[in-house]
């Protein structure tokens, strides 16, 4: 990007385009500092900011730290119009900025209330102000936020979350004690607020409320109890509705909250390539978990991450089945991840069948997984290693959908391969799974260690073993993800994280030989993600290891 004048000219041209949103998206933001400065200049111009205000505040949210600095300066500008203050504060909340308490007190005096009146005199504060108080880190806001819990007309769920973000444990009991007063998303927000507090004082309240709560509120209470106690009892496979609620209540009925050692049970080998087992009181060191709620969002539980010891590895996205699935690398786990998986390695050197003895031997490792019911599949998967965004199924799937719809396959200029890329080279199926009910079932296995850290000598050793007819196996924690994208396109993914065997998969991909993979997949729980039994059965039918 050029000098300040060039940046300003390009910004003005984008704002005046027939489709400003796409034009702004295409602006080169490799140097966001100059662009942020140009946005600030236009925002301070009376004529420009009136015409372009929604675009400018949106753009500031996308520019990282330079945009954050501009947001803070603009919010501190005296005499801002009410609409400007609201737009800028909403943008600051989305960015999770910690704003000075003085600025928020000033905002409260002048901003419109959420439901009539002035937020400084009557009515309740606007939602963005409630969110900003929770992000401020200033405990002096806690009494005002706590008072909102009693007002049915106030944004009570957001107030509870704000108290949770502040860690204001004096409000643990008031939040827990009002669970019977709230429903829907507010009830979810109250339980998530208790999780954010991390205060064990909430547990007795949750246990009492669990015994009394209606069926639709049980999942939230159970989730909070698991998070606050660490105890994660096994529930019946695929229980739902009244059966799920009854099972949860029975699991906590004795009031026991101490975590006990994990137990791997109900091991059953269906064939040399298929087995089932259950993990009770799993350590949950490797799991897909909900993220803390995004500031400004209406949904207390939305995005999820694949985590190891609560450290996020990949952002997995929401459970929304009309949204497109995408994974994004967030960071690498500690070396302990590889050490745990390596405890399975002795029997993986040339694995040709599953048996009860093998799974029992691996019980200490399997117990590190999340509580639940699992399928173990021994598969021979045609995999390729992909390092270019344009070759990845994450990008190519849209072209396949367009071709199936009879479109010309042309993609808009703003549709860039790198925007779909998970951020790391990975392994994928060379073609969609054949014979499935869903037209396109893709497969992608993402690494749990940096690909550049692989040892070429180790890859060569495995390649020699494969060439000699051996079949060393990799271990993947995976799942089936079903989507109905935009309520138009059925799409299914076999997706997972490689727990052990990165060098082995690289050797298979280089040799063009189907990779021996032990897939461990958790199937559906009562209130969690769909485990995709149909999809797992189709994968096993297509790629199951032949005895």
Coordinates of C-alpha atoms in Angstrom, one line a residue:
X1 CA 0.0 0.0 0.0
X2 CA 1.3 3.5 -0.8
X3 CA 1.6 6.7 1.1
X4 CA -1.1 8.4 3.1
X5 CA -2.7 10.2 0.1
X6 CA -2.9 6.9 -1.9
X7 CA -4.5 5.1 1.0
X8 CA -7.0 7.9 1.5
X9 CA -7.9 7.8 -2.2
X10 CA -8.4 4.1 -2.3
X11 CA -10.5 4.2 0.9
X12 CA -12.8 6.9 -0.6
X13 CA -13.1 4.9 -3.8
X14 CA -14.1 1.8 -1.9
X15 CA -16.7 3.7 0.1
X16 CA -18.2 5.1 -3.1
X17 CA -18.3 1.7 -4.9
X18 CA -21.5 0.1 -6.0
X19 CA -20.9 -2.6 -3.4
X20 CA -18.9 -0.8 -0.6
X21 CA -18.8 -3.9 1.7
X22 CA -17.0 -6.0 -0.9
X23 CA -14.7 -3.1 -2.0
X24 CA -13.7 -2.5 1.7
X25 CA -13.1 -6.2 2.1
X26 CA -10.7 -6.2 -0.8
X27 CA -8.7 -3.3 0.4
X28 CA -5.2 -4.4 1.1
X29 CA -4.7 -4.3 4.8
X30 CA -1.2 -5.6 4.9
X31 CA -0.3 -2.2 6.4
X32 CA -3.3 -1.5 8.6
X33 CA -1.7 1.5 10.3
X34 CA -2.0 3.9 7.4
X35 CA -5.5 2.7 6.6
X36 CA -6.6 3.2 10.3
X37 CA -5.3 6.7 10.1
X38 CA -7.3 7.4 6.9
X39 CA -10.4 6.0 8.5
X40 CA -9.9 8.3 11.5
X41 CA -9.5 11.3 9.3
X42 CA -12.7 10.6 7.4
X43 CA -14.6 9.9 10.7
X44 CA -13.6 13.3 12.0
X45 CA -14.9 15.0 8.8
X46 CA -18.5 16.1 9.3
X47 CA -19.5 15.4 5.7
X48 CA -17.7 12.1 5.3
X49 CA -18.6 10.4 8.6
X50 CA -22.3 11.2 8.2
X51 CA -22.3 9.3 4.9
X52 CA -19.9 6.5 5.7
X53 CA -20.2 6.0 9.5
X54 CA -21.5 2.4 9.4
X55 CA -18.7 1.4 7.0
X56 CA -16.0 3.2 8.9
X57 CA -16.8 1.7 12.4
X58 CA -17.0 -1.8 10.8
X59 CA -13.6 -1.3 9.1
X60 CA -11.9 -0.2 12.3
X61 CA -13.0 -3.5 13.9
X62 CA -11.0 -5.4 11.2
X63 CA -7.7 -3.5 11.5
X64 CA -6.4 -5.0 14.7
X65 CA -4.4 -2.9 17.1
X66 CA -4.2 0.2 14.9
X67 CA -8.0 0.2 14.6
X68 CA -8.3 -0.3 18.4
X69 CA -6.2 2.8 19.0
X70 CA -8.4 4.9 16.7
X71 CA -11.5 3.6 18.4
X72 CA -10.2 4.7 21.8
X73 CA -9.2 8.1 20.5
X74 CA -12.6 8.7 18.8
X75 CA -14.6 7.5 21.9
X76 CA -12.7 10.0 24.0
X77 CA -13.6 12.9 21.7
X78 CA -15.8 15.4 23.4
X79 CA -19.2 16.2 22.0
X80 CA -19.8 13.0 20.0
X81 CA -23.3 12.6 18.6
X82 CA -25.4 9.8 20.2
X83 CA -25.3 7.6 17.1
X84 CA -21.5 8.0 16.9
X85 CA -21.0 7.0 20.5
X86 CA -23.2 4.0 20.1
X87 CA -21.5 2.8 16.9
X88 CA -18.0 3.2 18.3
X89 CA -18.9 1.6 21.7
X90 CA -20.4 -1.4 19.9
X91 CA -17.2 -1.7 17.8
X92 CA -15.1 -1.5 20.9
X93 CA -17.1 -4.2 22.6
X94 CA -16.8 -6.5 19.7
X95 CA -13.0 -6.0 19.9
X96 CA -13.2 -6.7 23.7
X97 CA -11.4 -3.5 24.5
X98 CA -11.0 -2.5 28.1
X99 CA -12.3 1.1 28.3
X100 CA -11.5 3.6 31.1
X101 CA -14.2 3.7 33.7
X102 CA -14.4 7.5 33.4
X103 CA -15.2 7.2 29.7
X104 CA -18.0 4.7 30.5
X105 CA -19.4 6.9 33.2
X106 CA -19.6 9.8 30.7
X107 CA -21.2 7.5 28.1
X108 CA -23.8 6.4 30.7
X109 CA -24.8 10.1 31.4
X110 CA -25.5 10.8 27.7
X111 CA -26.3 7.5 26.0
X112 CA -30.0 6.5 25.4
X113 CA -31.3 3.7 27.6
X114 CA -32.3 0.3 26.4
X115 CA -35.9 0.8 27.2
X116 CA -37.0 4.4 27.4
X117 CA -35.7 7.3 29.4
X118 CA -32.1 8.3 30.0
X119 CA -29.6 5.6 31.1
X120 CA -28.3 7.9 33.7
X121 CA -31.7 8.6 35.3
X122 CA -34.4 6.0 34.4
X123 CA -34.6 2.8 32.4
X124 CA -31.7 0.3 32.0
X125 CA -28.4 0.9 30.3
X126 CA -28.0 0.0 26.6
X127 CA -26.7 -3.5 26.0
X128 CA -23.4 -2.3 24.6
X129 CA -22.8 -0.3 27.8
X130 CA -23.5 -3.3 30.0
X131 CA -21.0 -5.3 27.9
X132 CA -18.4 -2.6 28.2
X133 CA -18.7 -2.5 32.0
X134 CA -18.0 -6.2 32.1
X135 CA -14.9 -5.8 30.0
X136 CA -13.6 -2.8 31.9
X137 CA -12.0 -4.8 34.7
X138 CA -13.4 -2.2 37.1
X139 CA -15.2 -3.8 40.1
X140 CA -17.0 -0.5 40.9
X141 CA -19.5 -1.3 38.2
X142 CA -20.6 -4.5 39.9
X143 CA -23.3 -3.0 42.1
X144 CA -25.0 -1.3 39.1
X145 CA -24.8 -4.5 37.1
X146 CA -26.1 -6.6 40.0
X147 CA -29.1 -4.3 40.3
X148 CA -30.1 -5.2 36.7
X149 CA -30.5 -8.8 37.7
X150 CA -33.8 -7.8 39.4
X151 CA -35.3 -6.0 36.5
X152 CA -37.1 -8.2 33.9
X153 CA -37.0 -5.3 31.5
X154 CA -33.2 -5.0 31.7
X155 CA -30.7 -7.0 29.7
X156 CA -30.3 -9.3 32.6
X157 CA -28.4 -12.0 30.8
X158 CA -25.8 -9.5 29.6
X159 CA -25.6 -8.1 33.1
X160 CA -24.9 -11.6 34.5
X161 CA -22.2 -12.2 31.9
X162 CA -20.6 -8.8 32.7
X163 CA -20.4 -9.8 36.4
X164 CA -18.9 -13.1 35.3
X165 CA -16.2 -11.3 33.2
X166 CA -15.5 -9.0 36.2
X167 CA -15.1 -12.1 38.4
X168 CA -17.4 -10.4 40.9
X169 CA -18.0 -13.5 43.1
X170 CA -20.2 -11.5 45.6
X171 CA -22.8 -11.9 42.9
X172 CA -22.5 -15.7 42.5
X173 CA -25.4 -16.5 44.9
X174 CA -27.7 -13.8 43.5
X175 CA -27.1 -15.0 39.9
X176 CA -27.6 -18.7 40.9
X177 CA -30.6 -17.9 43.1
X178 CA -32.4 -16.2 40.1
X179 CA -32.1 -19.1 37.7
X180 CA -35.8 -20.0 38.3
X181 CA -36.7 -16.4 37.1
X182 CA -35.1 -16.6 33.7
X183 CA -35.7 -18.6 30.6
X184 CA -34.2 -19.1 27.1
X185 CA -31.0 -17.3 26.3
X186 CA -31.1 -15.4 29.6
X187 CA -31.0 -18.8 31.5
X188 CA -28.1 -19.9 29.4
X189 CA -26.3 -16.6 30.1
X190 CA -26.8 -16.9 33.8
X191 CA -25.3 -20.4 33.9
X192 CA -22.4 -19.3 31.6
X193 CA -21.8 -16.4 34.0
X194 CA -21.4 -18.8 36.8
X195 CA -18.9 -20.8 34.7
X196 CA -16.9 -17.5 34.1
X197 CA -16.9 -16.9 37.9
X198 CA -15.4 -20.3 38.5
X199 CA -16.9 -20.0 42.0
X200 CA -17.7 -23.4 43.7
X201 CA -20.2 -21.6 45.9
X202 CA -22.6 -21.8 42.9
X203 CA -22.6 -25.7 43.0
X204 CA -25.2 -26.2 45.8
X205 CA -27.6 -23.7 44.1
X206 CA -27.2 -25.5 40.8
X207 CA -27.8 -28.9 42.3
X208 CA -31.1 -27.7 43.9
X209 CA -32.2 -26.0 40.7
X210 CA -31.4 -29.1 38.7
X211 CA -33.9 -31.1 40.7
X212 CA -36.6 -28.5 40.1
X213 CA -35.8 -27.1 36.6
X214 CA -37.8 -27.9 33.5
X215 CA -36.5 -30.2 30.9
X216 CA -35.2 -27.5 28.5
X217 CA -33.0 -26.0 31.2
X218 CA -31.2 -29.2 32.3
X219 CA -28.4 -29.0 29.7
X220 CA -27.2 -25.6 30.9
X221 CA -27.2 -26.6 34.5
X222 CA -25.4 -29.9 33.8
X223 CA -22.8 -28.1 31.7
X224 CA -22.1 -25.6 34.5
X225 CA -21.8 -28.4 37.1
X226 CA -19.3 -30.2 35.0
X227 CA -17.2 -27.0 34.5
X228 CA -17.3 -26.0 38.2
X229 CA -16.7 -29.4 39.8
X230 CA -14.6 -31.2 37.2
X231 CA -16.9 -34.2 37.6
X232 CA -18.2 -35.5 34.2
X233 CA -20.5 -38.5 34.7
X234 CA -21.4 -40.7 31.8
X235 CA -24.9 -40.4 30.4
X236 CA -26.8 -42.8 28.2
X237 CA -25.8 -42.8 24.6
X238 CA -27.9 -40.4 22.4
X239 CA -30.4 -39.7 25.2
X240 CA -32.6 -36.7 24.4
X241 CA -35.6 -34.8 25.8
X242 CA -37.1 -36.2 28.9
X243 CA -34.8 -39.2 28.9
X244 CA -31.7 -36.9 28.9
X245 CA -33.1 -34.7 31.7
X246 CA -33.9 -37.8 33.8
X247 CA -30.4 -39.2 33.2
X248 CA -28.7 -35.9 34.2
X249 CA -30.8 -35.6 37.4
X250 CA -30.0 -39.2 38.3
X251 CA -26.2 -38.6 37.8
X252 CA -26.2 -35.8 40.3
X253 CA -28.9 -37.0 42.6
X254 CA -26.6 -38.2 45.4
X255 CA -25.0 -34.7 45.5
X256 CA -21.5 -36.1 44.9
X257 CA -19.3 -33.5 43.3
X258 CA -15.8 -35.0 43.7
X259 CA -14.1 -36.1 40.5
X260 CA -13.1 -39.8 40.4
X261 CA -10.6 -41.5 38.2
X262 CA -11.6 -42.1 34.6
X263 CA -12.9 -45.5 33.7
X264 CA -13.0 -47.0 30.2
X265 CA -15.8 -49.5 30.0
X266 CA -18.2 -51.4 27.7
X267 CA -15.4 -52.3 25.2
X268 CA -17.0 -54.2 22.4
X269 CA -15.2 -55.3 19.2
X270 CA -17.6 -55.6 16.3
X271 CA -14.9 -56.6 13.8
X272 CA -11.2 -56.2 13.3
X273 CA -11.9 -52.7 12.0
X274 CA -14.7 -51.5 14.3
X275 CA -15.1 -51.3 18.1
X276 CA -17.0 -49.3 20.7
X277 CA -16.1 -48.1 24.1
X278 CA -17.3 -45.6 26.7
X279 CA -15.3 -43.2 28.9
X280 CA -16.8 -42.4 32.3
X281 CA -15.5 -39.4 34.3
X282 CA -13.1 -38.7 31.5
X283 CA -10.2 -36.3 32.2
X284 CA -11.3 -34.2 29.2
X285 CA -7.8 -33.1 28.4
X286 CA -8.6 -33.4 24.7
X287 CA -12.0 -32.1 23.9
X288 CA -14.2 -29.8 21.8
X289 CA -15.4 -27.1 24.2
X290 CA -17.5 -23.9 24.1
X291 CA -15.5 -20.7 24.0
X292 CA -16.3 -17.9 26.5
X293 CA -19.1 -15.9 25.0
X294 CA -18.0 -13.3 22.5
X295 CA -18.6 -9.7 23.8
X296 CA -21.6 -8.1 22.0
X297 CA -23.1 -11.5 20.9
X298 CA -26.7 -12.4 21.8
X299 CA -25.6 -16.1 22.1
X300 CA -23.9 -17.1 25.4
X301 CA -22.8 -20.4 23.8
X302 CA -21.8 -20.2 20.2
X303 CA -18.2 -20.7 19.1
X304 CA -16.2 -23.8 20.1
X305 CA -12.5 -24.8 20.1
X306 CA -10.7 -28.1 20.0
X307 CA -8.6 -27.8 23.2
X308 CA -5.9 -29.6 25.0
X309 CA -5.7 -29.0 28.8
X310 CA -8.1 -26.1 28.1
X311 CA -5.5 -24.5 25.7
X312 CA -7.2 -23.9 22.3
X313 CA -5.7 -25.6 19.3
X314 CA -8.3 -24.9 16.6
X315 CA -11.4 -22.8 16.4
X316 CA -14.1 -25.1 15.3
X317 CA -17.0 -22.6 15.0
X318 CA -20.6 -22.9 16.0
X319 CA -23.2 -25.7 16.1
X320 CA -25.3 -23.7 13.6
X321 CA -26.1 -26.3 11.0
X322 CA -26.8 -23.8 8.2
X323 CA -23.3 -22.2 8.7
X324 CA -20.3 -23.4 6.8
X325 CA -17.8 -25.4 8.8
X326 CA -14.3 -24.0 9.1
X327 CA -11.3 -24.6 11.4
X328 CA -8.7 -22.1 12.3
X329 CA -5.3 -22.8 14.0
X330 CA -5.0 -20.9 17.3
X331 CA -1.8 -22.3 18.8
X332 CA 0.1 -25.5 19.4
X333 CA -0.3 -27.7 22.6
X334 CA 2.5 -28.3 25.0
X335 CA 4.8 -31.3 24.5
X336 CA 2.7 -33.3 26.9
X337 CA 0.1 -33.8 24.1
X338 CA 2.7 -35.8 22.1
X339 CA 3.8 -37.7 25.2
X340 CA 0.3 -38.9 26.0
X341 CA -0.4 -40.1 22.5
X342 CA 3.0 -41.8 22.4
X343 CA 1.9 -44.2 25.1
X344 CA -0.1 -46.0 22.4
X345 CA 2.8 -46.1 20.0
X346 CA 4.1 -49.6 20.7
X347 CA 1.1 -51.4 19.2
X348 CA 0.8 -48.9 16.3
X349 CA 4.0 -50.0 14.5
X350 CA 2.1 -52.5 12.3
X351 CA -1.6 -52.4 13.3
X352 CA -3.9 -54.7 11.3
X353 CA -6.9 -55.3 13.6
X354 CA -8.6 -54.1 16.7
X355 CA -9.2 -56.3 19.7
X356 CA -10.4 -56.0 23.3
X357 CA -6.9 -56.6 24.7
X358 CA -5.5 -53.7 22.7
X359 CA -8.2 -51.2 23.8
X360 CA -7.9 -52.3 27.4
X361 CA -4.2 -51.8 27.2
X362 CA -4.8 -48.3 25.9
X363 CA -7.4 -47.4 28.6
X364 CA -5.1 -45.0 30.5
X365 CA -4.7 -42.9 27.3
X366 CA -8.4 -43.2 26.3
X367 CA -9.3 -42.0 29.8
X368 CA -7.7 -38.7 28.9
X369 CA -10.6 -38.0 26.5
X370 CA -13.9 -36.4 27.3
X371 CA -16.6 -38.5 28.9
X372 CA -18.8 -40.1 26.3
X373 CA -19.5 -43.0 24.0
X374 CA -16.9 -43.6 21.3
X375 CA -16.5 -45.5 18.0
X376 CA -13.0 -46.8 17.1
X377 CA -12.5 -47.4 13.4
X378 CA -9.4 -48.8 11.8
X379 CA -9.3 -47.2 8.3
X380 CA -7.1 -47.1 5.2
X381 CA -7.6 -43.6 3.9
X382 CA -6.4 -42.2 0.6
X383 CA -4.8 -39.0 1.9
X384 CA -2.8 -36.2 0.4
X385 CA -0.8 -33.4 2.2
X386 CA -2.0 -30.0 1.1
X387 CA -0.1 -26.8 1.8
X388 CA -1.8 -24.4 -0.7
X389 CA -5.1 -22.8 0.1
X390 CA -6.5 -23.2 -3.4
X391 CA -6.0 -27.0 -3.3
X392 CA -7.8 -27.5 0.0
X393 CA -11.3 -28.8 0.3
X394 CA -12.1 -26.0 2.6
X395 CA -12.0 -23.8 -0.5
X396 CA -12.8 -26.2 -3.3
X397 CA -16.1 -27.4 -1.8
X398 CA -17.9 -24.2 -2.9
X399 CA -16.9 -24.8 -6.5
X400 CA -18.3 -28.4 -6.2
X401 CA -21.6 -27.0 -4.8
X402 CA -21.8 -24.5 -7.7
X403 CA -21.1 -27.3 -10.3
X404 CA -23.8 -29.5 -8.7
X405 CA -26.3 -26.6 -9.0
X406 CA -25.4 -26.1 -12.7
X407 CA -23.7 -22.7 -12.1
X408 CA -20.6 -21.7 -14.1
X409 CA -18.4 -22.1 -11.0
X410 CA -17.1 -18.5 -11.1
X411 CA -16.5 -17.1 -7.7
X412 CA -16.7 -13.5 -6.6
X413 CA -13.5 -11.5 -6.4
X414 CA -13.8 -11.2 -2.7
X415 CA -13.9 -15.0 -2.3
X416 CA -10.2 -15.8 -1.6
X417 CA -8.7 -19.2 -0.9
X418 CA -6.8 -17.9 2.0
X419 CA -10.0 -16.8 3.7
X420 CA -11.0 -20.5 4.1
X421 CA -7.6 -21.8 4.9
X422 CA -7.2 -23.3 8.5
X423 CA -3.8 -21.7 8.8
X424 CA -1.6 -24.8 8.5
X425 CA -0.7 -27.5 6.1
X426 CA -2.8 -30.6 6.7
X427 CA -3.9 -34.0 5.3
X428 CA -7.2 -34.4 3.4
X429 CA -9.0 -37.1 1.5
X430 CA -8.1 -37.1 -2.1
X431 CA -11.8 -37.2 -3.1
X432 CA -15.2 -37.0 -1.3
X433 CA -16.2 -40.2 0.5
X434 CA -18.0 -42.4 -2.1
X435 CA -21.4 -43.9 -1.7
X436 CA -22.7 -41.6 1.0
X437 CA -26.2 -40.2 1.4
X438 CA -24.9 -36.7 1.5
X439 CA -23.6 -35.6 -2.0
X440 CA -20.3 -34.3 -0.6
X441 CA -18.5 -35.8 2.4
X442 CA -15.1 -34.3 2.7
X443 CA -12.3 -35.3 5.1
X444 CA -9.5 -33.3 6.7
X445 CA -7.1 -34.2 9.5
X446 CA -5.2 -31.3 11.1
X447 CA -1.9 -31.5 12.9
X448 CA -1.3 -31.1 16.6
X449 CA 2.3 -30.1 16.1
X450 CA 4.0 -27.7 13.6
X451 CA 4.5 -29.5 10.2
X452 CA 7.8 -27.8 9.8
X453 CA 9.0 -29.6 13.0
X454 CA 8.7 -33.0 11.3
X455 CA 12.0 -35.0 11.2
X456 CA 12.7 -36.0 7.5
X457 CA 14.7 -39.0 8.8
X458 CA 11.6 -40.3 10.7
X459 CA 9.4 -39.8 7.6
X460 CA 12.0 -41.8 5.6
X461 CA 12.0 -44.6 8.1
X462 CA 8.2 -44.9 8.0
X463 CA 8.3 -44.7 4.2
X464 CA 10.7 -47.7 4.1
X465 CA 8.4 -49.6 6.4
X466 CA 5.4 -48.9 4.2
X467 CA 7.3 -49.9 1.1
X468 CA 8.1 -53.2 2.9
X469 CA 4.4 -53.9 3.4
X470 CA 4.1 -52.7 7.0
X471 CA 1.2 -50.5 8.0
X472 CA 2.1 -48.2 10.9
X473 CA -1.0 -46.5 12.2
X474 CA -1.7 -42.9 13.1
X475 CA -4.2 -42.0 15.8
X476 CA -6.8 -39.3 15.1
X477 CA -9.5 -37.9 17.4
X478 CA -12.2 -37.1 14.9
X479 CA -15.9 -36.5 14.4
X480 CA -18.6 -36.2 11.7
X481 CA -19.9 -32.7 11.1
X482 CA -23.2 -32.4 9.2
X483 CA -24.3 -29.1 7.7
X484 CA -27.1 -27.8 5.5
X485 CA -25.2 -24.7 4.3
X486 CA -27.5 -21.7 3.8
X487 CA -30.4 -24.2 4.0
X488 CA -29.5 -25.1 0.4
X489 CA -26.6 -27.6 0.4
X490 CA -26.1 -30.7 2.4
X491 CA -22.5 -31.1 3.3
X492 CA -20.7 -33.5 5.6
X493 CA -17.2 -33.5 7.0
X494 CA -15.0 -36.2 8.6
X495 CA -12.7 -33.9 10.5
X496 CA -10.2 -34.5 13.2
X497 CA -6.9 -33.7 15.0
X498 CA -3.9 -36.0 14.7
X499 CA -2.9 -37.2 18.2
X500 CA 0.0 -39.3 17.1
X501 CA 1.5 -40.3 13.7
X502 CA 2.3 -37.1 11.9
X503 CA 5.5 -38.6 10.4
X504 CA 3.6 -41.8 9.4
X505 CA 0.9 -39.8 7.6
X506 CA 3.5 -37.8 5.7
X507 CA 5.2 -41.0 4.6
X508 CA 1.9 -42.5 3.4
X509 CA 1.0 -39.3 1.5
X510 CA 4.4 -39.1 -0.2
X511 CA 4.1 -42.8 -1.3
X512 CA 0.5 -42.5 -2.5
X513 CA -0.4 -45.5 -0.3
X514 CA -3.7 -45.4 1.7
X515 CA -2.8 -44.4 5.3
X516 CA -3.6 -46.7 8.2
X517 CA -5.6 -44.5 10.7
X518 CA -7.1 -45.4 14.0
X519 CA -10.1 -43.0 14.3
X520 CA -11.5 -42.3 17.7
X521 CA -14.9 -40.6 17.4
X522 CA -17.2 -39.5 20.2
X523 CA -20.9 -39.9 19.3
X524 CA -23.8 -37.7 20.3
X525 CA -24.5 -36.6 23.9
X526 CA -27.8 -35.3 25.1
X527 CA -27.2 -31.6 24.6
X528 CA -23.9 -31.6 22.6
X529 CA -22.8 -31.9 19.0
X530 CA -24.2 -34.7 16.7
X531 CA -21.8 -37.6 16.6
X532 CA -22.8 -38.5 13.1
X533 CA -23.3 -42.3 13.3
X534 CA -24.6 -42.4 9.8
X535 CA -21.5 -40.6 8.5
X536 CA -19.1 -42.9 10.5
X537 CA -20.8 -46.0 9.1
X538 CA -20.3 -44.6 5.6
X539 CA -16.7 -43.9 6.2
X540 CA -16.2 -47.4 7.7
X541 CA -17.9 -49.0 4.7
X542 CA -15.7 -47.1 2.2
X543 CA -12.4 -47.3 3.9
X544 CA -12.6 -49.9 6.7
X545 CA -9.4 -51.9 7.0
X546 CA -10.0 -55.3 5.3
X547 CA -9.1 -58.3 7.5

